[in-house]
Coordinates of C-alpha atoms and ligand atoms in Angstrom, one line a residue:
M1 CA 123.6 104.5 -73.7
S2 CA 121.3 105.0 -70.5
M3 CA 122.1 103.6 -67.1
I4 CA 120.6 100.4 -66.4
N5 CA 117.8 100.1 -64.6
W6 CA 118.8 97.3 -61.6
D7 CA 115.8 96.5 -60.7
E8 CA 113.9 95.4 -63.4
F9 CA 115.8 91.8 -63.6
E10 CA 114.4 90.6 -60.6
H11 CA 111.7 90.3 -62.3
I12 CA 113.1 88.6 -65.6
H13 CA 112.3 85.5 -65.9
V14 CA 115.3 84.0 -68.2
I15 CA 117.2 85.7 -65.5
K16 CA 115.7 84.1 -62.4
R17 CA 115.8 80.7 -64.4
L18 CA 119.7 80.7 -64.8
R19 CA 119.5 82.0 -60.4
H20 CA 117.8 79.1 -60.1
I21 CA 119.8 76.4 -61.8
L22 CA 122.6 78.3 -60.7
S23 CA 122.0 78.2 -56.9
S24 CA 120.7 74.1 -57.5
W25 CA 123.7 73.6 -59.3
W26 CA 126.3 74.4 -57.1
S27 CA 124.7 76.6 -54.2
V28 CA 126.1 79.3 -56.2
D29 CA 124.4 83.1 -55.3
V30 CA 124.1 86.1 -58.4
V31 CA 124.5 89.6 -57.4
F32 CA 125.0 92.5 -59.7
T33 CA 127.2 95.5 -59.7
D34 CA 127.1 98.4 -61.4
E35 CA 129.8 100.4 -63.4
R36 CA 131.8 101.5 -60.4
G37 CA 131.8 98.3 -58.7
Q38 CA 128.4 98.9 -55.5
L39 CA 126.6 95.6 -55.2
K40 CA 122.9 96.6 -56.4
G41 CA 119.7 95.4 -55.0
F42 CA 120.7 94.0 -52.4
D43 CA 117.6 94.2 -49.9
G44 CA 119.9 93.6 -47.0
S45 CA 117.9 90.5 -46.7
K46 CA 119.5 87.2 -46.4
A47 CA 117.0 84.9 -47.2
T48 CA 117.4 86.1 -50.7
Y49 CA 120.2 84.3 -50.6
T50 CA 120.9 80.1 -51.2
N51 CA 124.1 80.5 -48.9
P52 CA 123.8 82.9 -45.2
G53 CA 127.2 83.6 -46.1
V54 CA 126.7 85.9 -48.7
G55 CA 124.6 87.7 -47.8
F56 CA 125.3 87.6 -44.4
V57 CA 128.9 88.8 -45.6
F58 CA 127.0 92.2 -48.1
G59 CA 124.9 93.2 -45.0
K60 CA 128.5 94.5 -43.9
E61 CA 129.5 98.1 -45.2
A62 CA 133.3 96.6 -45.1
A63 CA 132.6 94.3 -47.6
Q64 CA 129.9 95.5 -50.4
Q65 CA 133.2 98.6 -50.6
N66 CA 136.0 96.0 -50.3
L67 CA 133.9 94.5 -52.9
A68 CA 133.9 97.2 -55.1
E69 CA 137.1 97.7 -55.1
F70 CA 138.0 94.4 -55.5
V71 CA 135.3 94.2 -58.8
M72 CA 137.2 97.3 -59.7
K73 CA 140.6 96.2 -60.3
T74 CA 139.3 93.2 -61.7
I75 CA 137.9 95.0 -64.2
D76 CA 140.8 97.4 -65.2
D77 CA 143.1 93.8 -65.3
L78 CA 140.8 91.7 -67.8
R79 CA 140.7 95.2 -70.1
M80 CA 144.9 93.8 -70.1
S81 CA 143.4 90.4 -71.3
D82 CA 141.8 88.6 -73.6
N83 CA 139.1 87.1 -71.2
K84 CA 135.8 87.7 -71.1
F85 CA 135.8 87.0 -67.3
A86 CA 137.3 86.6 -64.5
I87 CA 137.5 83.8 -61.8
K88 CA 139.3 84.7 -58.8
K89 CA 139.8 84.2 -55.4
W90 CA 137.8 87.6 -52.6
D91 CA 140.3 87.5 -50.2
M92 CA 138.5 89.4 -48.2
T93 CA 136.2 86.6 -47.3
G94 CA 139.1 83.2 -48.6
W95 CA 136.0 82.6 -51.1
D96 CA 136.7 82.4 -54.9
I97 CA 134.7 84.3 -56.8
G98 CA 133.4 85.2 -61.0
V99 CA 133.3 88.3 -61.8
F100 CA 131.7 88.6 -65.6
P101 CA 131.0 92.4 -66.9
I102 CA 128.1 93.8 -68.7
M103 CA 129.1 95.6 -72.0
I104 CA 126.7 97.3 -73.7
E105 CA 128.3 99.1 -77.6
N106 CA 131.7 98.8 -76.3
D107 CA 130.7 101.1 -72.6
F108 CA 131.6 99.4 -69.1
M109 CA 128.4 99.2 -67.5
G110 CA 128.5 96.8 -64.4
T111 CA 129.3 92.8 -63.6
V112 CA 127.4 90.1 -62.9
V113 CA 128.8 87.9 -60.0
A114 CA 128.6 84.9 -59.0
V115 CA 129.3 83.4 -55.6
P116 CA 131.4 81.8 -53.9
F117 CA 132.9 78.2 -54.7
F118 CA 136.4 76.9 -54.5
R119 CA 138.2 76.6 -58.3
D120 CA 141.0 74.3 -57.1
S121 CA 139.6 72.7 -53.9
N122 CA 137.6 72.3 -50.7
S123 CA 141.0 71.9 -48.9
P124 CA 140.3 72.2 -45.1
V125 CA 143.2 74.5 -45.3
R126 CA 140.9 76.8 -47.9
L127 CA 137.6 75.7 -45.6
A128 CA 139.7 77.1 -42.4
E129 CA 140.6 80.6 -43.9
V130 CA 137.2 81.3 -45.2
R131 CA 135.9 80.2 -41.2
D132 CA 138.5 82.8 -40.2
R133 CA 137.7 85.3 -42.7
L134 CA 133.5 85.0 -41.7
A135 CA 134.5 84.7 -37.6
A136 CA 136.2 88.0 -38.0
F137 CA 132.8 90.0 -39.3
G138 CA 131.4 88.3 -36.3
A139 CA 129.5 85.7 -38.3
T140 CA 128.1 83.0 -35.7
A141 CA 128.9 79.5 -35.9
E142 CA 125.9 78.3 -36.8
T143 CA 125.9 80.7 -40.2
I144 CA 129.9 79.7 -40.0
D145 CA 129.1 76.1 -40.5
K146 CA 126.3 76.1 -42.9
A147 CA 127.7 79.2 -45.4
L148 CA 131.1 76.1 -45.5
G149 CA 128.4 73.9 -46.1
K150 CA 127.4 75.5 -48.9
T151 CA 130.6 76.2 -50.4
K152 CA 131.2 74.0 -53.6
Y153 CA 133.8 72.8 -55.1
L154 CA 133.8 72.8 -58.4
D155 CA 135.5 71.0 -60.6
E156 CA 137.1 71.9 -64.7
S157 CA 133.8 71.0 -66.5
D158 CA 131.9 71.5 -63.8
R159 CA 133.4 75.6 -64.0
T160 CA 132.7 75.4 -68.4
H161 CA 129.1 75.3 -67.2
F162 CA 129.0 77.6 -64.2
C163 CA 130.3 80.4 -66.7
E164 CA 128.3 79.9 -69.7
I165 CA 125.4 80.2 -67.4
V166 CA 127.1 83.3 -65.6
S167 CA 127.8 84.9 -69.0
L168 CA 123.9 84.0 -69.7
V169 CA 122.9 86.1 -67.7
A170 CA 125.6 88.5 -68.7
E171 CA 123.9 88.6 -72.3
E172 CA 120.8 89.3 -71.1
V173 CA 120.9 91.6 -69.0
V174 CA 123.1 93.7 -72.1
T175 CA 119.8 92.1 -74.5
L176 CA 117.2 93.2 -72.0
H177 CA 118.8 96.5 -70.7
L178 CA 118.8 97.7 -74.9
E179 CA 115.5 96.3 -75.5
I180 CA 114.4 98.7 -72.8
T181 CA 116.3 101.6 -74.9
R182 CA 115.0 101.5 -77.3
R183 CA 110.9 101.1 -76.2
E184 CA 112.3 103.9 -74.2
D185 CA 113.8 106.2 -77.2
R186 CA 109.9 105.1 -79.3
I187 CA 108.3 106.5 -76.2
R188 CA 110.6 109.9 -76.1
E189 CA 109.6 110.0 -80.1
L190 CA 105.7 108.6 -79.5
N191 CA 106.4 111.9 -76.9
K192 CA 107.2 114.2 -79.4
E193 CA 104.2 113.9 -81.9
L194 CA 102.4 115.1 -78.3
G195 CA 99.8 118.8 -79.0
S196 CA 99.4 121.1 -76.4
R197 CA 95.9 120.1 -76.3
Y198 CA 94.6 117.1 -74.2
K199 CA 90.8 117.6 -74.2
Y200 CA 88.0 118.8 -75.9
D201 CA 85.1 118.5 -73.9
N202 CA 84.5 114.8 -72.4
M203 CA 87.6 113.3 -74.9
I204 CA 90.8 113.2 -73.8
G205 CA 93.8 112.8 -76.0
K206 CA 97.1 114.7 -76.8
S207 CA 98.0 113.4 -79.8
K208 CA 98.8 114.3 -83.6
P209 CA 95.9 112.5 -84.5
M210 CA 93.5 113.5 -81.9
Q211 CA 94.5 117.4 -82.6
S212 CA 92.7 117.2 -86.1
L213 CA 89.8 116.4 -84.6
Y214 CA 89.8 118.7 -82.0
A215 CA 90.4 121.0 -85.2
L216 CA 88.2 119.7 -87.0
L217 CA 85.3 119.9 -85.0
D218 CA 86.5 123.9 -84.1
K219 CA 85.5 124.3 -87.6
I220 CA 82.4 123.1 -88.0
K221 CA 81.0 124.7 -84.7
T222 CA 79.5 127.3 -86.3
A223 CA 77.9 124.7 -89.4
D224 CA 74.5 122.9 -89.4
S225 CA 76.0 120.5 -92.0
T226 CA 75.4 116.1 -91.2
V227 CA 78.3 114.8 -90.1
L228 CA 78.7 111.4 -91.0
I229 CA 81.8 109.8 -87.5
N230 CA 83.4 106.6 -89.0
G231 CA 85.2 104.2 -86.4
D232 CA 85.9 100.9 -85.5
N233 CA 84.2 100.0 -81.2
G234 CA 84.8 102.4 -79.0
T235 CA 87.0 104.6 -80.3
G236 CA 85.0 107.7 -78.8
K237 CA 82.5 108.3 -81.8
E238 CA 79.0 108.5 -79.1
L239 CA 81.8 111.5 -77.6
I240 CA 82.3 113.1 -80.5
A241 CA 78.8 113.4 -81.5
K242 CA 78.2 114.6 -78.0
A243 CA 80.9 117.4 -78.4
I244 CA 78.7 118.5 -81.8
H245 CA 76.1 119.1 -80.4
Y246 CA 76.6 121.0 -77.3
N247 CA 79.5 123.2 -78.9
S248 CA 76.9 124.1 -82.0
V249 CA 74.3 126.6 -82.0
R250 CA 71.2 124.2 -81.1
K251 CA 73.5 123.1 -77.5
D252 CA 70.2 124.4 -75.6
K253 CA 67.9 122.1 -77.6
A254 CA 67.5 118.5 -77.6
F255 CA 70.5 115.5 -77.8
V256 CA 68.2 112.0 -79.1
I257 CA 70.3 109.6 -79.8
Q258 CA 69.0 106.9 -82.1
N259 CA 70.7 102.7 -82.0
C260 CA 69.1 101.9 -85.7
S261 CA 70.8 98.2 -84.9
A262 CA 68.6 98.0 -82.2
F263 CA 64.7 97.4 -83.4
N264 CA 63.2 96.4 -85.9
D265 CA 62.3 98.3 -88.9
N266 CA 58.2 98.9 -87.7
L267 CA 59.4 99.5 -84.2
L268 CA 62.2 101.2 -86.0
E269 CA 59.5 103.3 -88.1
S270 CA 57.3 104.3 -84.5
E271 CA 60.3 105.2 -82.5
L272 CA 61.8 107.6 -85.2
F273 CA 58.7 108.9 -86.7
G274 CA 56.1 108.0 -84.4
H275 CA 52.6 106.7 -84.7
M276 CA 49.0 107.4 -84.4
K277 CA 46.4 106.4 -82.0
G278 CA 45.0 102.8 -83.3
S279 CA 46.9 102.1 -86.1
F280 CA 48.6 98.7 -84.9
T281 CA 48.0 96.1 -81.7
G282 CA 49.1 98.4 -79.0
A283 CA 49.2 101.6 -80.5
V284 CA 46.8 102.9 -77.3
K285 CA 47.1 106.7 -77.8
D286 CA 49.6 108.7 -80.1
K287 CA 53.1 108.9 -79.4
K288 CA 55.8 111.4 -80.9
G289 CA 58.5 110.0 -82.3
L290 CA 62.4 110.9 -81.9
F291 CA 62.6 113.0 -84.7
E292 CA 60.1 115.3 -83.5
I293 CA 61.7 115.2 -80.1
A294 CA 64.9 116.6 -82.5
D295 CA 63.1 119.3 -83.6
K296 CA 66.2 122.4 -83.6
G297 CA 67.8 119.9 -81.7
T298 CA 70.8 117.6 -82.7
F299 CA 70.0 113.8 -83.3
F300 CA 72.1 111.2 -83.6
L301 CA 71.4 107.9 -85.7
D302 CA 74.7 105.0 -84.4
E303 CA 75.1 102.2 -86.3
I304 CA 73.5 103.6 -89.0
G305 CA 75.0 101.4 -91.3
D306 CA 72.9 98.4 -90.4
T307 CA 69.8 100.2 -91.3
S308 CA 67.6 98.1 -93.9
P309 CA 66.5 99.1 -96.8
Q310 CA 63.2 100.5 -96.7
M311 CA 64.4 102.5 -93.8
Q312 CA 67.0 104.1 -96.2
V313 CA 64.4 105.4 -98.0
K314 CA 62.4 107.1 -95.5
L315 CA 65.5 108.8 -93.4
L316 CA 66.4 109.9 -96.9
R317 CA 63.3 111.4 -97.1
V318 CA 64.0 113.2 -93.5
L319 CA 67.3 114.4 -94.8
Q320 CA 66.2 115.9 -98.0
E321 CA 63.2 117.8 -97.6
G322 CA 63.0 117.7 -93.2
T323 CA 59.9 116.0 -93.2
F324 CA 57.9 112.3 -92.8
T325 CA 54.7 110.4 -92.1
P326 CA 54.2 108.7 -88.6
V327 CA 52.8 105.2 -88.7
G328 CA 49.4 105.4 -88.8
S329 CA 48.6 109.5 -90.2
T330 CA 48.6 110.5 -93.9
E331 CA 49.3 113.8 -92.6
M332 CA 53.5 115.2 -93.4
R333 CA 55.6 116.1 -90.9
K334 CA 58.0 118.7 -90.7
V335 CA 61.0 119.5 -88.6
D336 CA 63.9 121.6 -88.4
V337 CA 67.1 118.8 -87.2
R338 CA 71.3 118.8 -87.8
I339 CA 71.8 114.9 -88.0
V340 CA 74.7 113.1 -87.2
A341 CA 75.6 109.6 -87.7
A342 CA 77.6 106.7 -86.4
T343 CA 78.9 103.7 -88.3
N344 CA 82.1 101.6 -87.4
K345 CA 81.5 100.3 -91.6
N346 CA 82.9 101.1 -94.1
L347 CA 79.8 103.1 -96.0
K348 CA 81.3 103.5 -99.5
E349 CA 82.5 99.4 -99.4
M350 CA 78.3 99.4 -99.0
V351 CA 77.2 101.3 -102.0
E352 CA 80.0 99.9 -103.7
Q353 CA 78.0 96.5 -103.0
G354 CA 74.4 98.1 -102.8
T355 CA 74.2 97.1 -99.1
F356 CA 73.8 101.8 -99.0
R357 CA 72.2 103.4 -100.8
E358 CA 74.7 106.0 -102.7
D359 CA 72.5 108.9 -102.4
L360 CA 72.0 109.2 -99.0
Y361 CA 75.2 107.9 -97.8
Y362 CA 76.1 111.3 -100.2
R363 CA 73.4 113.0 -98.1
L364 CA 75.1 111.6 -94.9
N365 CA 78.5 112.3 -95.9
V366 CA 78.5 116.1 -96.1
I367 CA 81.8 116.1 -92.9
N368 CA 83.0 113.5 -92.5
I369 CA 84.7 112.9 -89.0
R370 CA 87.3 109.6 -89.6
V371 CA 88.2 108.2 -85.2
P372 CA 91.5 107.0 -85.8
P373 CA 91.6 103.4 -83.6
L374 CA 93.7 103.6 -80.5
R375 CA 96.2 101.5 -81.6
E376 CA 97.6 104.4 -84.4
R377 CA 97.8 107.0 -81.4
K378 CA 99.7 104.4 -78.6
E379 CA 101.2 108.0 -77.2
D380 CA 97.6 108.6 -75.6
I381 CA 97.7 105.5 -73.9
P382 CA 98.8 107.1 -70.6
L383 CA 96.7 109.6 -70.7
L384 CA 94.0 107.6 -71.1
A385 CA 94.5 105.4 -68.6
E386 CA 95.5 107.6 -65.4
F387 CA 92.0 109.5 -66.6
F388 CA 90.7 106.0 -66.7
L389 CA 92.3 105.2 -63.2
Q390 CA 92.0 107.9 -60.7
K391 CA 87.6 107.7 -62.2
A392 CA 87.2 104.4 -60.9
C393 CA 88.4 105.2 -58.0
E394 CA 86.7 107.8 -57.6
V395 CA 83.4 106.3 -58.6
Q396 CA 84.8 103.4 -56.0
N397 CA 85.5 105.7 -53.1
R398 CA 88.9 104.5 -52.4
T399 CA 92.5 105.8 -52.3
R400 CA 94.1 107.0 -55.9
V401 CA 96.6 104.1 -57.7
T402 CA 99.0 104.5 -60.5
L403 CA 100.5 102.1 -62.9
T404 CA 104.3 101.3 -62.6
K405 CA 106.1 101.7 -65.7
R406 CA 106.6 98.2 -66.4
A407 CA 103.0 97.6 -66.3
L408 CA 102.6 101.2 -69.1
E409 CA 104.8 99.2 -70.9
K410 CA 102.5 96.2 -71.0
L411 CA 99.9 98.6 -72.3
Y412 CA 101.7 99.8 -75.0
D413 CA 102.3 97.0 -76.5
Y414 CA 99.3 96.0 -76.5
A415 CA 97.2 96.1 -79.5
F416 CA 93.6 97.2 -77.9
P417 CA 91.0 95.5 -80.5
G418 CA 88.6 97.2 -78.2
N419 CA 90.2 100.8 -78.6
V420 CA 89.2 103.7 -75.6
R421 CA 86.9 101.2 -74.4
E422 CA 88.9 98.8 -73.8
L423 CA 91.0 99.8 -72.3
Q424 CA 88.9 101.6 -69.6
N425 CA 87.3 98.9 -68.6
E426 CA 90.8 97.3 -68.4
M427 CA 91.3 100.3 -65.8
E428 CA 88.1 99.8 -63.6
R429 CA 89.1 96.2 -63.8
V430 CA 92.4 96.3 -62.2
V431 CA 90.9 99.6 -59.8
V432 CA 88.8 96.6 -59.0
L433 CA 91.7 93.7 -58.6
A434 CA 93.7 95.9 -56.8
G435 CA 92.3 96.0 -53.1
D436 CA 94.9 98.2 -50.8
E437 CA 98.3 98.8 -53.1
T438 CA 98.4 101.7 -55.3
K439 CA 100.6 100.7 -57.9
I440 CA 99.4 98.9 -60.0
L441 CA 102.2 95.9 -61.0
P442 CA 102.7 94.1 -64.6
E443 CA 100.8 91.3 -63.2
M444 CA 97.5 92.5 -62.1
L445 CA 96.5 92.8 -66.3
S446 CA 94.1 90.7 -67.8
P447 CA 96.3 87.3 -69.5
K448 CA 96.2 88.9 -72.6
M449 CA 98.1 92.0 -72.2
L450 CA 100.9 90.3 -70.8
E451 CA 101.0 87.8 -73.5
A452 CA 100.9 90.1 -76.5
G453 CA 104.4 92.1 -74.3
E454 CA 105.9 88.7 -74.1
K455 CA 105.5 88.3 -78.4
A456 CA 106.7 91.3 -78.9
K457 CA 110.6 90.7 -77.5
V458 CA 112.8 89.4 -79.1
Q459 CA 114.4 88.2 -75.8
G460 CA 112.2 84.9 -76.1
A461 CA 113.5 83.5 -79.5
R462 CA 117.4 84.4 -79.2
L463 CA 118.4 83.1 -75.5
H464 CA 115.4 80.6 -75.0
G465 CA 116.7 78.6 -77.3
K466 CA 120.5 79.3 -76.9
L467 CA 119.4 78.6 -72.2
K468 CA 117.9 75.2 -73.0
D469 CA 120.3 73.7 -75.1
A470 CA 123.2 74.7 -72.7
L471 CA 121.0 73.5 -70.0
E472 CA 120.5 70.3 -71.6
E473 CA 124.4 70.0 -72.1
L474 CA 125.0 70.3 -68.6
E475 CA 122.5 68.1 -67.6
R476 CA 123.6 65.1 -69.6
D477 CA 126.7 65.9 -68.8
M478 CA 126.5 66.3 -65.1
I479 CA 124.9 63.5 -65.2
R480 CA 126.9 60.8 -67.6
E481 CA 130.1 61.7 -64.6
G482 CA 127.7 61.1 -62.5
L483 CA 127.0 57.7 -63.7
R484 CA 129.8 56.4 -64.3
R485 CA 131.9 58.0 -60.7
T486 CA 128.3 56.2 -58.1
G487 CA 128.9 52.9 -60.8
W488 CA 125.5 53.8 -61.9
N489 CA 123.7 54.1 -58.8
K490 CA 120.6 56.0 -59.8
S491 CA 119.7 56.1 -56.3
K492 CA 122.7 57.8 -54.9
L493 CA 123.4 60.1 -58.1
A494 CA 119.6 61.3 -57.7
K495 CA 120.1 62.4 -54.4
E496 CA 123.6 64.1 -55.3
L497 CA 121.6 66.0 -57.8
G498 CA 118.9 66.8 -56.2
I499 CA 115.7 65.4 -57.8
S500 CA 113.9 62.6 -57.7
R501 CA 115.0 58.6 -59.0
A502 CA 112.6 58.6 -60.8
G503 CA 113.6 62.2 -62.1
L504 CA 116.5 61.2 -63.1
I505 CA 115.8 57.8 -64.4
M506 CA 113.5 59.8 -67.5
K507 CA 116.6 61.8 -67.9
V508 CA 118.6 59.2 -68.1
E509 CA 116.4 58.3 -71.4
K510 CA 116.2 61.3 -72.6
Y511 CA 119.7 61.9 -73.0
G512 CA 120.5 58.3 -73.7
L513 CA 122.4 57.4 -71.1
D514 CA 121.1 54.1 -70.7
K515 CA 124.2 52.1 -69.5
R516 CA 124.3 49.2 -72.0
K517 CA 124.3 51.7 -74.6
I518 CA 126.9 53.7 -72.9
T519 CA 129.3 51.1 -72.8
R520 CA 129.2 50.3 -75.8
P521 CA 132.2 50.4 -77.5
P522 CA 131.8 53.4 -80.3
G523 CA 130.9 51.8 -83.7
T524 CA 129.4 49.0 -82.8
G525 CA 125.4 50.4 -82.8
S526 CA 123.2 53.6 -83.1
Q527 CA 122.7 55.3 -79.4
T528 CA 119.0 55.4 -79.5
G529 CA 119.1 51.5 -81.3
T530 CA 118.3 48.9 -79.7
Ligands
ATP601 N1 89.1 109.8 -76.1 C1 88.5 109.4 -75.0 N2 88.6 110.7 -73.8 C2 88.3 110.1 -72.6 N3 87.2 108.5 -73.0 C3 87.0 108.7 -74.1 C4 87.3 108.5 -75.3 N4 87.0 107.7 -76.4 C5 86.6 106.9 -75.4 N5 86.3 107.5 -74.4 C6 84.8 106.0 -73.4 O1 85.2 105.8 -74.1 C7 84.4 104.8 -74.3 C8 83.4 103.6 -76.1 O2 83.6 105.4 -76.4 P1 82.6 105.7 -76.7 O3 81.1 104.9 -76.8 O4 81.6 107.1 -77.6 O5 82.8 104.6 -78.2 P2 81.9 104.4 -79.9 O6 82.7 104.3 -80.8 O7 80.3 105.1 -80.1 O8 82.2 102.4 -79.7 P3 81.3 101.6 -80.1 O9 81.4 101.3 -80.9 O10 81.2 100.6 -79.3 O11 79.7 102.7 -80.4 C9 82.7 105.2 -73.3 O12 82.8 105.2 -72.0 C10 83.5 107.0 -73.8 O13 83.4 107.7 -72.5
MG602 MG1 78.2 103.8 -80.0

């Protein structure tokens, strides 16, 4: 089992939420220790603790040392018992604290420590003890007073709820750690798939599918056949067409691109084949067509699936005979052009449906290249992301930035419908948004990428349901007891609980804790009906 990455937990919503509850209901702080009892994630800043005494104590080397020994001793004791956690007095401070082990697959990985509170009473004797201990550490009178003011007495019912919540923290750490480990395993598996070549001309990628693509491109270097490139939007079809041209014997001749969907038929025809002066309004002089310009070179016909049936006939003739007729001319011209065509459409299906000529399809599809979508080669994501980040930094003339591990994980979880182009745009965007930052945090990514990650998590559903139930039960109990104790004095109770009176009234209604209902003898009516 790999080591726990404690820093991760600072960012986890559920854990933040649980910490917040422990702090606002009972002024208890939560810290983590590793499997040797060493405090984790203590940044030395006292401000992060609800109880200033906690921050003060943990700032002392001796206290950290003592906590480690205390935790290890407690864990030994727990091993001998059936208990899942321990509530004990931490003698060095005089406080009671809770120690909740984190067990992963029977391995002890660390603890959640909840501190401080009083278990039996907050009697003057115990208060005095804490006062003495904190003073011995050199705490100021002010810190001591605040620390004591924030140390609550947890009666049995409070303690039950409290332990439930701290146990949830420990459980959540386990779930998350397993999830992170699984994810790391997956990434390691993916990395095993990486080949040795990481680039081909301007194409980047180390994945198996990219290796096969490079091998295929190598193989067809000397061929002069027509190539049909098939792939979703933004997968790199144009890059591949260029690589084909610049690695062929035609590399010193023209590489001409025409998007076949961009024009109406007449314009397209005149673009491709040229026209004679006066052949139509606006044709003030002869114009060479792209086929002539591409003579001896390569012609890249992009979006070939979007051409009309009439245009398909004309293209077929060029492919078959190498001949065409400029608009307004009667004279045929002959050219030597290699055709590379690309589309994101399924031409075979179009042939079956009668929207694409079968003879043209077979003429084009001599060599077929299928470009895999990015979601089928996620192992290329880190390399591509890094490449686009650096490129964007150069363009924007700023210091380099890198992705944090967590941001990269979000990218792994995302499906990239827009493929490599979408990744490129995202990286350009984050470089702009990064400002002075040199590390890209997940929060800087587009919301759609963050959502994808959240949905992929098991954590959400499993713990959220449980957490919600536990919290509602706790809230209901605390309000019910509080109402009895204060004699239904809602203003007083609201103040005690640290919520508004209106908020309390809403909760009283939600839980059906209205005086009339709750004091009615059992069996005389339902909880909700009045
Ligand atoms: N393997 C890759 N390595 C580096 N950059 C890539 C790669 N694949 C695509 N790109 C980049 O992604 C963008 C889109 O690539 P390209 O235009 O070749 O895709 P396309 O398949 O022709 O897209 P469309 O179907 O939208 O026309 C370009 O900026 C290109 O440089
Ligand atoms: Mg394209």
